mmCIF file of C-alpha atoms in Angstrom:
data_model
loop_
_atom_site.group_PDB
_atom_site.id
_atom_site.type_symbol
_atom_site.label_atom_id
_atom_site.label_comp_id
_atom_site.label_asym_id
_atom_site.label_seq_id
_atom_site.Cartn_x
_atom_site.Cartn_y
_atom_site.Cartn_z
ATOM 1 C CA MET A 116 -99.516 94.122 24.192
ATOM 2 C CA GLU A 117 -96.438 92.825 22.392
ATOM 3 C CA ILE A 118 -92.865 94.520 21.678
ATOM 4 C CA ASP A 119 -90.831 93.084 18.935
ATOM 5 C CA LEU A 120 -87.306 93.717 20.322
ATOM 6 C CA GLY A 121 -85.810 92.684 17.169
ATOM 7 C CA LYS A 122 -82.988 90.554 19.050
ATOM 8 C CA LEU A 123 -83.035 88.009 21.464
ATOM 9 C CA PRO A 124 -83.790 89.107 25.159
ATOM 10 C CA PHE A 125 -82.041 88.096 28.401
ATOM 11 C CA ASP A 126 -83.631 90.181 31.105
ATOM 12 C CA LEU A 127 -86.216 92.697 31.962
ATOM 13 C CA ASP A 128 -87.431 94.893 34.886
ATOM 14 C CA PHE A 129 -90.300 97.113 35.290
ATOM 15 C CA HIS A 130 -89.765 100.654 36.613
ATOM 16 C CA PRO A 131 -90.810 100.568 40.397
ATOM 17 C CA SER A 132 -93.144 103.513 40.029
ATOM 18 C CA ASN A 133 -94.307 104.224 36.402
ATOM 19 C CA ASP A 134 -95.126 102.726 33.150
ATOM 20 C CA LEU A 135 -91.573 101.949 31.883
ATOM 21 C CA VAL A 136 -90.361 98.591 31.134
ATOM 22 C CA ALA A 137 -86.294 97.680 30.237
ATOM 23 C CA ALA A 138 -85.041 94.798 28.430
ATOM 24 C CA GLY A 139 -81.567 93.842 27.644
ATOM 25 C CA LEU A 140 -80.612 92.162 24.278
ATOM 26 C CA ILE A 141 -77.782 89.626 23.083
ATOM 27 C CA THR A 142 -76.146 92.565 21.296
ATOM 28 C CA GLY A 143 -75.352 94.632 24.326
ATOM 29 C CA HIS A 144 -78.154 97.267 23.941
ATOM 30 C CA LEU A 145 -80.770 98.177 26.784
ATOM 31 C CA LEU A 146 -84.229 99.451 25.469
ATOM 32 C CA LEU A 147 -86.607 101.172 27.497
ATOM 33 C CA TYR A 148 -90.339 101.361 26.602
ATOM 34 C CA ARG A 149 -93.200 103.387 28.095
ATOM 35 C CA TYR A 150 -96.348 101.152 27.827
ATOM 36 C CA VAL A 151 -100.082 102.546 28.025
ATOM 37 C CA ALA A 152 -103.523 100.636 28.010
ATOM 38 C CA GLU A 153 -105.426 100.617 24.958
ATOM 39 C CA SER A 154 -102.057 102.195 22.949
ATOM 40 C CA PRO A 155 -98.815 100.637 21.232
ATOM 41 C CA PRO A 156 -95.795 100.846 23.282
ATOM 42 C CA VAL A 157 -93.384 103.566 22.653
ATOM 43 C CA ARG A 158 -89.467 103.223 22.965
ATOM 44 C CA VAL A 159 -88.072 105.806 24.919
ATOM 45 C CA LEU A 160 -84.651 104.859 25.085
ATOM 46 C CA GLU A 161 -81.830 102.806 23.379
ATOM 47 C CA VAL A 162 -78.514 102.371 25.199
ATOM 48 C CA ASN A 163 -75.295 100.682 23.718
ATOM 49 C CA ALA A 164 -74.690 99.482 27.108
ATOM 50 C CA HIS A 165 -72.189 96.754 26.587
ATOM 51 C CA THR A 166 -69.369 95.316 24.269
ATOM 52 C CA GLU A 167 -71.273 91.869 24.733
ATOM 53 C CA SER A 168 -74.759 90.529 25.649
ATOM 54 C CA CYS A 169 -76.821 92.454 27.982
ATOM 55 C CA ARG A 170 -77.803 89.761 30.324
ATOM 56 C CA ALA A 171 -79.268 91.472 33.757
ATOM 57 C CA VAL A 172 -81.084 94.520 34.119
ATOM 58 C CA ARG A 173 -82.279 96.246 37.171
ATOM 59 C CA PHE A 174 -83.992 99.681 38.037
ATOM 60 C CA ILE A 175 -82.001 101.278 41.184
ATOM 61 C CA ASN A 176 -82.338 104.340 43.361
ATOM 62 C CA GLU A 177 -86.160 104.461 43.174
ATOM 63 C CA GLY A 178 -85.837 103.824 39.076
ATOM 64 C CA ARG A 179 -83.458 107.044 38.792
ATOM 65 C CA ALA A 180 -80.791 104.761 37.113
ATOM 66 C CA ILE A 181 -80.560 101.159 35.661
ATOM 67 C CA LEU A 182 -78.014 98.577 36.224
ATOM 68 C CA THR A 183 -76.821 96.074 33.537
ATOM 69 C CA GLY A 184 -74.581 93.246 33.765
ATOM 70 C CA SER A 185 -72.605 91.514 30.676
ATOM 71 C CA PRO A 186 -70.381 88.831 29.834
ATOM 72 C CA ASP A 187 -68.023 91.437 29.512
ATOM 73 C CA CYS A 188 -67.477 91.378 33.338
ATOM 74 C CA SER A 189 -68.743 95.058 33.454
ATOM 75 C CA ILE A 190 -71.582 96.393 35.125
ATOM 76 C CA PHE A 191 -72.820 99.745 33.907
ATOM 77 C CA ALA A 192 -75.310 102.582 35.214
ATOM 78 C CA SER A 193 -77.310 104.839 32.987
ATOM 79 C CA ASP A 194 -79.772 107.475 33.661
ATOM 80 C CA THR A 195 -83.402 106.791 33.257
ATOM 81 C CA GLU A 196 -84.436 109.900 31.725
ATOM 82 C CA THR A 197 -81.692 110.477 29.122
ATOM 83 C CA GLY A 198 -79.815 107.090 28.839
ATOM 84 C CA SER A 199 -76.633 109.238 29.471
ATOM 85 C CA PRO A 200 -73.719 107.003 31.039
ATOM 86 C CA ILE A 201 -73.437 107.650 35.100
ATOM 87 C CA THR A 202 -70.603 105.031 35.564
ATOM 88 C CA ARG A 203 -69.307 101.681 34.407
ATOM 89 C CA LEU A 204 -67.057 99.265 36.590
ATOM 90 C CA GLU A 205 -65.343 96.957 33.724
ATOM 91 C CA ASN A 206 -64.015 94.628 36.577
ATOM 92 C CA SER A 207 -66.813 94.014 38.479
ATOM 93 C CA HIS A 208 -66.270 90.292 38.558
ATOM 94 C CA GLY A 209 -63.699 87.948 37.328
ATOM 95 C CA ALA A 210 -66.335 86.048 34.902
ATOM 96 C CA ALA A 211 -69.607 86.888 33.137
ATOM 97 C CA VAL A 212 -72.091 89.044 35.359
ATOM 98 C CA ASN A 213 -75.628 86.671 34.858
ATOM 99 C CA ARG A 214 -77.834 88.110 37.552
ATOM 100 C CA ILE A 215 -78.634 91.200 39.264
ATOM 101 C CA VAL A 216 -81.584 91.638 41.865
ATOM 102 C CA ASN A 217 -82.156 94.652 44.338
ATOM 103 C CA LEU A 218 -81.734 93.716 48.070
ATOM 104 C CA THR A 219 -82.380 97.141 49.564
ATOM 105 C CA GLU A 220 -82.777 100.613 48.796
ATOM 106 C CA SER A 221 -79.238 101.091 48.842
ATOM 107 C CA THR A 222 -77.546 97.411 48.091
ATOM 108 C CA VAL A 223 -78.017 95.301 45.016
ATOM 109 C CA ALA A 224 -76.262 91.922 44.642
ATOM 110 C CA SER A 225 -74.854 90.460 41.103
ATOM 111 C CA GLY A 226 -73.867 86.739 40.365
ATOM 112 C CA ASP A 227 -71.513 85.797 37.897
ATOM 113 C CA ASP A 228 -70.454 82.514 35.922
ATOM 114 C CA GLU A 229 -67.928 81.017 37.966
ATOM 115 C CA GLY A 230 -70.551 81.021 41.278
ATOM 116 C CA CYS A 231 -69.450 84.366 42.699
ATOM 117 C CA VAL A 232 -72.166 86.497 44.465
ATOM 118 C CA LYS A 233 -70.974 89.917 45.140
ATOM 119 C CA VAL A 234 -73.135 92.554 47.491
ATOM 120 C CA TRP A 235 -72.658 96.679 46.215
ATOM 121 C CA ASP A 236 -73.589 99.302 48.882
ATOM 122 C CA THR A 237 -74.745 102.422 46.925
ATOM 123 C CA ARG A 238 -74.079 104.374 49.938
ATOM 124 C CA GLN A 239 -70.354 103.389 50.707
ATOM 125 C CA ARG A 240 -70.389 103.364 46.958
ATOM 126 C CA SER A 241 -68.257 100.002 47.311
ATOM 127 C CA CYS A 242 -68.657 95.816 46.979
ATOM 128 C CA CYS A 243 -69.237 95.097 50.550
ATOM 129 C CA ASN A 244 -68.889 91.433 49.993
ATOM 130 C CA SER A 245 -68.178 88.516 47.831
ATOM 131 C CA PHE A 246 -69.343 85.036 48.214
ATOM 132 C CA HIS A 247 -67.543 82.338 46.459
ATOM 133 C CA VAL A 248 -70.457 79.963 46.615
ATOM 134 C CA HIS A 249 -70.732 77.996 43.740
ATOM 135 C CA GLU A 250 -69.002 75.823 41.219
ATOM 136 C CA GLU A 251 -71.046 77.067 38.175
ATOM 137 C CA TYR A 252 -72.969 79.738 36.750
ATOM 138 C CA ILE A 253 -75.331 81.932 39.569
ATOM 139 C CA SER A 254 -78.732 81.413 37.558
ATOM 140 C CA ASP A 255 -81.184 83.056 40.076
ATOM 141 C CA MET A 256 -81.300 85.176 43.620
ATOM 142 C CA THR A 257 -83.985 86.105 46.003
ATOM 143 C CA TYR A 258 -83.424 88.004 49.303
ATOM 144 C CA VAL A 259 -85.149 87.638 52.361
ATOM 145 C CA SER A 260 -85.334 91.092 53.930
ATOM 146 C CA ASP A 261 -86.211 90.115 57.696
ATOM 147 C CA SER A 262 -83.419 87.660 58.400
ATOM 148 C CA LYS A 263 -80.985 89.339 55.753
ATOM 149 C CA LYS A 264 -80.394 86.304 53.978
ATOM 150 C CA LEU A 265 -79.632 85.791 50.088
ATOM 151 C CA LEU A 266 -80.598 82.754 48.369
ATOM 152 C CA GLY A 267 -79.083 81.546 45.055
ATOM 153 C CA THR A 268 -79.506 78.809 42.677
ATOM 154 C CA SER A 269 -76.584 77.777 40.220
ATOM 155 C CA GLY A 270 -76.084 75.390 37.329
ATOM 156 C CA ASP A 271 -74.061 73.207 39.620
ATOM 157 C CA GLY A 272 -77.154 72.056 40.917
ATOM 158 C CA THR A 273 -77.240 73.570 44.408
ATOM 159 C CA LEU A 274 -79.004 75.986 46.460
ATOM 160 C CA SER A 275 -77.133 78.320 48.605
ATOM 161 C CA VAL A 276 -78.175 80.855 51.555
ATOM 162 C CA CYS A 277 -75.798 83.266 52.274
ATOM 163 C CA ASN A 278 -76.130 85.444 55.752
ATOM 164 C CA LEU A 279 -75.823 89.188 54.941
ATOM 165 C CA ARG A 280 -75.526 90.012 58.839
ATOM 166 C CA SER A 281 -72.612 87.463 59.213
ATOM 167 C CA ASN A 282 -71.077 88.054 55.890
ATOM 168 C CA LYS A 283 -70.931 84.160 55.437
ATOM 169 C CA VAL A 284 -72.060 81.458 53.678
ATOM 170 C CA GLN A 285 -74.796 80.101 55.976
ATOM 171 C CA THR A 286 -75.312 76.661 53.937
ATOM 172 C CA ARG A 287 -75.433 74.996 50.830
ATOM 173 C CA SER A 288 -77.763 72.328 49.414
ATOM 174 C CA GLU A 289 -76.462 68.665 48.487
ATOM 175 C CA PHE A 290 -75.787 68.407 44.610
ATOM 176 C CA SER A 291 -79.387 67.537 43.026
ATOM 177 C CA GLU A 292 -78.335 65.928 40.060
ATOM 178 C CA ASP A 293 -80.024 68.817 38.130
ATOM 179 C CA GLU A 294 -79.324 72.352 36.997
ATOM 180 C CA LEU A 295 -81.340 75.042 39.412
ATOM 181 C CA LEU A 296 -82.527 77.450 37.253
ATOM 182 C CA SER A 297 -84.842 79.784 39.368
ATOM 183 C CA VAL A 298 -86.079 80.251 42.710
ATOM 184 C CA VAL A 299 -89.136 81.944 44.895
ATOM 185 C CA ILE A 300 -89.863 81.729 48.505
ATOM 186 C CA MET A 301 -93.552 80.400 49.363
ATOM 187 C CA LYS A 302 -95.819 79.875 52.524
ATOM 188 C CA ASN A 303 -95.056 82.973 54.091
ATOM 189 C CA GLY A 304 -91.098 81.961 54.165
ATOM 190 C CA ARG A 305 -91.505 78.304 55.083
ATOM 191 C CA LYS A 306 -90.865 77.027 51.612
ATOM 192 C CA VAL A 307 -88.158 77.680 48.863
ATOM 193 C CA VAL A 308 -89.346 76.535 45.463
ATOM 194 C CA CYS A 309 -86.944 75.935 42.730
ATOM 195 C CA GLY A 310 -87.530 75.419 38.785
ATOM 196 C CA THR A 311 -84.815 72.916 37.063
ATOM 197 C CA GLN A 312 -83.489 71.926 33.822
ATOM 198 C CA THR A 313 -85.392 68.792 33.711
ATOM 199 C CA GLY A 314 -88.949 70.590 34.616
ATOM 200 C CA THR A 315 -89.292 69.047 38.325
ATOM 201 C CA LEU A 316 -89.973 71.817 40.805
ATOM 202 C CA LEU A 317 -88.080 71.081 43.953
ATOM 203 C CA LEU A 318 -89.306 72.458 47.351
ATOM 204 C CA TYR A 319 -86.936 72.955 50.279
ATOM 205 C CA SER A 320 -88.185 73.536 53.841
ATOM 206 C CA TRP A 321 -86.787 76.465 55.471
ATOM 207 C CA GLY A 322 -84.084 75.724 57.802
ATOM 208 C CA PHE A 323 -83.543 72.294 56.009
ATOM 209 C CA PHE A 324 -81.824 72.950 52.872
ATOM 210 C CA LYS A 325 -79.234 70.140 52.625
ATOM 211 C CA ASP A 326 -82.206 68.257 50.486
ATOM 212 C CA CYS A 327 -85.406 69.070 49.006
ATOM 213 C CA SER A 328 -88.597 68.153 51.136
ATOM 214 C CA ASP A 329 -90.831 67.486 48.111
ATOM 215 C CA ARG A 330 -90.822 67.151 44.291
ATOM 216 C CA PHE A 331 -93.450 68.228 41.675
ATOM 217 C CA ILE A 332 -92.723 66.481 38.702
ATOM 218 C CA ASP A 333 -96.033 66.911 36.888
ATOM 219 C CA LEU A 334 -95.502 70.508 35.511
ATOM 220 C CA SER A 335 -93.416 70.312 32.532
ATOM 221 C CA PRO A 336 -90.964 68.050 30.578
ATOM 222 C CA ASN A 337 -88.900 71.137 29.672
ATOM 223 C CA SER A 338 -86.849 72.979 31.960
ATOM 224 C CA VAL A 339 -88.379 75.864 34.286
ATOM 225 C CA ASP A 340 -86.104 78.978 33.389
ATOM 226 C CA ALA A 341 -88.613 81.490 35.284
ATOM 227 C CA LEU A 342 -90.660 81.737 38.583
ATOM 228 C CA LEU A 343 -92.784 84.779 39.652
ATOM 229 C CA LYS A 344 -94.512 84.584 42.855
ATOM 230 C CA LEU A 345 -98.300 85.607 42.575
ATOM 231 C CA ASP A 346 -99.071 84.762 46.361
ATOM 232 C CA GLU A 347 -98.139 82.436 49.122
ATOM 233 C CA ASP A 348 -100.246 79.599 47.445
ATOM 234 C CA ARG A 349 -99.463 80.175 43.720
ATOM 235 C CA ILE A 350 -96.759 80.821 41.168
ATOM 236 C CA ILE A 351 -96.561 81.397 37.714
ATOM 237 C CA THR A 352 -93.527 79.354 35.565
ATOM 238 C CA GLY A 353 -92.009 80.076 32.310
ATOM 239 C CA SER A 354 -90.994 76.926 30.700
ATOM 240 C CA GLU A 355 -88.561 76.015 27.895
ATOM 241 C CA ASN A 356 -91.546 75.093 25.698
ATOM 242 C CA GLY A 357 -92.810 78.728 25.706
ATOM 243 C CA ILE A 358 -95.755 77.825 28.245
ATOM 244 C CA ILE A 359 -96.474 80.192 31.192
ATOM 245 C CA SER A 360 -98.469 78.551 33.863
ATOM 246 C CA LEU A 361 -100.437 79.134 37.317
ATOM 247 C CA VAL A 362 -99.014 76.610 39.523
ATOM 248 C CA GLY A 363 -100.386 75.826 43.109
ATOM 249 C CA ILE A 364 -97.766 75.032 45.724
ATOM 250 C CA LEU A 365 -98.718 72.494 49.074
ATOM 251 C CA PRO A 366 -100.964 71.160 47.066
ATOM 252 C CA ASN A 367 -98.689 70.642 44.467
ATOM 253 C CA ARG A 368 -100.981 71.135 41.204
ATOM 254 C CA VAL A 369 -100.899 72.661 37.846
ATOM 255 C CA ILE A 370 -104.106 75.274 37.950
ATOM 256 C CA GLN A 371 -103.891 76.281 34.416
ATOM 257 C CA PRO A 372 -101.593 77.276 31.477
ATOM 258 C CA ILE A 373 -102.075 80.994 31.162
ATOM 259 C CA ALA A 374 -100.294 82.369 28.141
ATOM 260 C CA GLU A 375 -97.352 81.243 25.566
ATOM 261 C CA HIS A 376 -94.683 82.274 23.732
ATOM 262 C CA SER A 377 -95.251 80.217 20.522
ATOM 263 C CA GLU A 378 -93.240 77.260 21.700
ATOM 264 C CA TYR A 379 -90.026 79.653 22.281
ATOM 265 C CA PRO A 380 -88.277 79.488 25.532
ATOM 266 C CA VAL A 381 -89.461 81.708 28.360
ATOM 267 C CA GLU A 382 -86.464 83.654 29.684
ATOM 268 C CA ARG A 383 -87.644 86.362 32.275
ATOM 269 C CA LEU A 384 -91.025 86.799 34.195
ATOM 270 C CA ALA A 385 -91.976 90.245 35.943
ATOM 271 C CA PHE A 386 -94.813 92.298 37.421
ATOM 272 C CA SER A 387 -95.366 95.766 36.537
ATOM 273 C CA TYR A 388 -95.248 98.146 39.516
ATOM 274 C CA ASP A 389 -99.085 98.155 39.965
ATOM 275 C CA ARG A 390 -99.008 94.380 38.974
ATOM 276 C CA LYS A 391 -101.532 95.326 36.398
ATOM 277 C CA TYR A 392 -99.289 93.330 34.014
ATOM 278 C CA LEU A 393 -97.100 90.209 33.459
ATOM 279 C CA GLY A 394 -94.281 90.754 31.630
ATOM 280 C CA SER A 395 -92.337 87.998 29.601
ATOM 281 C CA ILE A 396 -89.548 87.660 27.549
ATOM 282 C CA SER A 397 -88.965 85.105 24.995
ATOM 283 C CA HIS A 398 -86.479 83.710 22.467
ATOM 284 C CA ASP A 399 -89.111 85.015 19.979
ATOM 285 C CA GLN A 400 -87.815 88.140 20.151
ATOM 286 C CA THR A 401 -90.750 89.711 21.905
ATOM 287 C CA LEU A 402 -91.481 91.136 25.116
ATOM 288 C CA LYS A 403 -95.092 90.660 25.937
ATOM 289 C CA LEU A 404 -97.210 92.487 28.454
ATOM 290 C CA TRP A 405 -100.225 90.413 29.544
ATOM 291 C CA ASP A 406 -103.393 91.694 31.440
ATOM 292 C CA LEU A 407 -102.892 89.873 34.943
ATOM 293 C CA ASP A 408 -106.523 90.112 35.713
ATOM 294 C CA ASP A 409 -107.415 88.575 32.067
ATOM 295 C CA LEU A 410 -104.919 85.722 32.384
ATOM 296 C CA LEU A 411 -106.227 84.975 36.068
ATOM 297 C CA GLN A 412 -109.917 84.736 35.087
ATOM 298 C CA GLY A 413 -110.974 81.170 35.772
ATOM 299 C CA SER A 414 -108.108 79.998 37.927
ATOM 300 C CA GLY A 415 -110.208 79.924 40.915
ATOM 301 C CA ASN A 416 -109.409 81.108 44.584
ATOM 302 C CA PRO A 417 -105.719 80.815 45.608
ATOM 303 C CA THR A 418 -105.094 77.174 47.149
ATOM 304 C CA GLN A 419 -105.575 76.480 50.693
ATOM 305 C CA ASN A 420 -102.961 75.581 52.777
ATOM 306 C CA HIS A 421 -103.163 71.842 53.581
ATOM 307 C CA SER A 422 -101.398 70.495 56.574
ATOM 308 C CA ALA A 423 -98.655 67.693 55.670
ATOM 309 C CA SER A 424 -95.648 66.896 57.229
ATOM 310 C CA ALA A 425 -93.163 68.459 54.829
ATOM 311 C CA ASP A 426 -95.172 71.417 55.431
ATOM 312 C CA SER A 427 -94.606 71.953 59.045
ATOM 313 C CA ASP A 428 -90.773 71.764 59.428
ATOM 314 C CA SER A 429 -89.021 74.129 62.196
ATOM 315 C CA ASP A 430 -87.467 77.260 61.368
ATOM 316 C CA GLY A 431 -83.909 76.061 62.524
ATOM 317 C CA MET A 432 -81.246 77.090 60.046
ATOM 318 C CA ASP A 433 -78.957 74.202 58.966
ATOM 319 C CA ILE A 434 -75.548 75.582 59.271
ATOM 320 C CA GLU A 435 -73.375 72.380 58.102
ATOM 321 C CA ASP A 436 -70.590 73.740 56.171
ATOM 322 C CA ARG A 437 -69.786 70.768 54.227
ATOM 323 C CA ILE A 438 -69.924 71.709 50.610
ATOM 324 C CA PRO A 439 -70.246 69.048 48.061
ATOM 325 C CA LYS A 440 -68.804 69.061 44.613
ATOM 326 C CA SER A 441 -70.792 68.942 41.581
ATOM 327 C CA SER A 442 -70.541 68.075 38.018
ATOM 328 C CA LYS A 443 -70.670 71.377 35.594
ATOM 329 C CA GLY A 444 -73.921 72.737 34.377
ATOM 330 C CA THR A 445 -74.921 73.470 30.617
ATOM 331 C CA LYS A 446 -77.643 76.145 30.573
ATOM 332 C CA ARG A 447 -75.417 78.981 30.641
ATOM 333 C CA LYS A 448 -76.542 81.799 28.263
ATOM 334 C CA ASN A 449 -74.712 82.275 25.139
ATOM 335 C CA SER A 450 -71.689 84.857 24.556
ATOM 336 C CA SER A 451 -69.965 84.133 27.794
ATOM 337 C CA LYS A 452 -66.554 85.494 27.971
ATOM 338 C CA SER A 453 -64.681 85.250 31.183
ATOM 339 C CA HIS A 454 -61.674 87.692 31.988
ATOM 340 C CA ASN A 455 -59.581 87.870 35.007
ATOM 341 C CA LEU A 456 -59.850 91.046 36.548
ATOM 342 C CA SER A 457 -59.326 92.699 39.917
ATOM 343 C CA THR A 458 -62.132 93.911 41.902
ATOM 344 C CA SER A 459 -62.578 97.483 42.332
ATOM 345 C CA ASN A 460 -64.713 99.021 45.027
ATOM 346 C CA ASN A 461 -65.700 102.427 43.328
ATOM 347 C CA PHE A 462 -68.609 101.444 41.255
ATOM 348 C CA PHE A 463 -71.250 103.756 42.591
ATOM 349 C CA ALA A 464 -68.818 106.675 43.285
ATOM 350 C CA ASP A 465 -70.668 108.659 40.285
ATOM 351 C CA LEU A 466 -74.267 107.560 40.988
#
């Protein structure tokens, strides 16, 4: 299925329990579609969420509400059923909000263009912590629930680990000389994979984050903007050249290209709630829903774990606190606009 959004999309998210998919546009609009197999998708909502682009989209509260973030520095919550506003925090960050991810049933994290990460508690209806961990925009984040650690990548070329138990920055990698754009955790938590501006995949061993333990350079000559974990051995990658590929990790290999967006950059990837569909958005102004079973036909069995010295590191956490300086990144999204606003702690008061 293919949905013509009419404008450039920046993010998408699937409802956690039914056939709804949301997309945020460069115009600041939030679009919500219902998709059914063998039928054209139907737009059920259009919300004028922001005065600037809608960069981040996430369903929260079991799908009853949708959060969006924008370069206008606001985070906005709207009702999934009606599209009506629930609340808006005009001063959620001091810079453009670039990424929002779910942590638990009652917490989310947001990242901005100046490298600040904030954690929001929906039960306490407040911002419970801020981490000023990067010098450039937060490009992606992922959460490890068992250890309560939030990993983030940035245009400054570093990977960070924030410990939500101690509310401290646990560690941060050395400058990689390449913008880090996407991140997933593989191999049952033993490996962290980051996509970069030059198309190289960087692999970090858990507990040894100062420098990568492996590099996979054969994927693409273009930036790897989106990563999506399929299983512990395989990831789906979205690149600037529009190619969506199935990639094996340790051993590192391109299993096969599985889809494309006609040479336009792939902005984000996501699975539907039942993992029947892979969703992708691109600069071709379309949201495509791919049947995952059809995409994976002929891809073979999952790659097997192969013993290697780089894959047997211990799980000890690197807690060095030296923070390297780095040069500025260049892949920040358009329509960025920073505002120096004070932090407010009542964002979820009306949720």
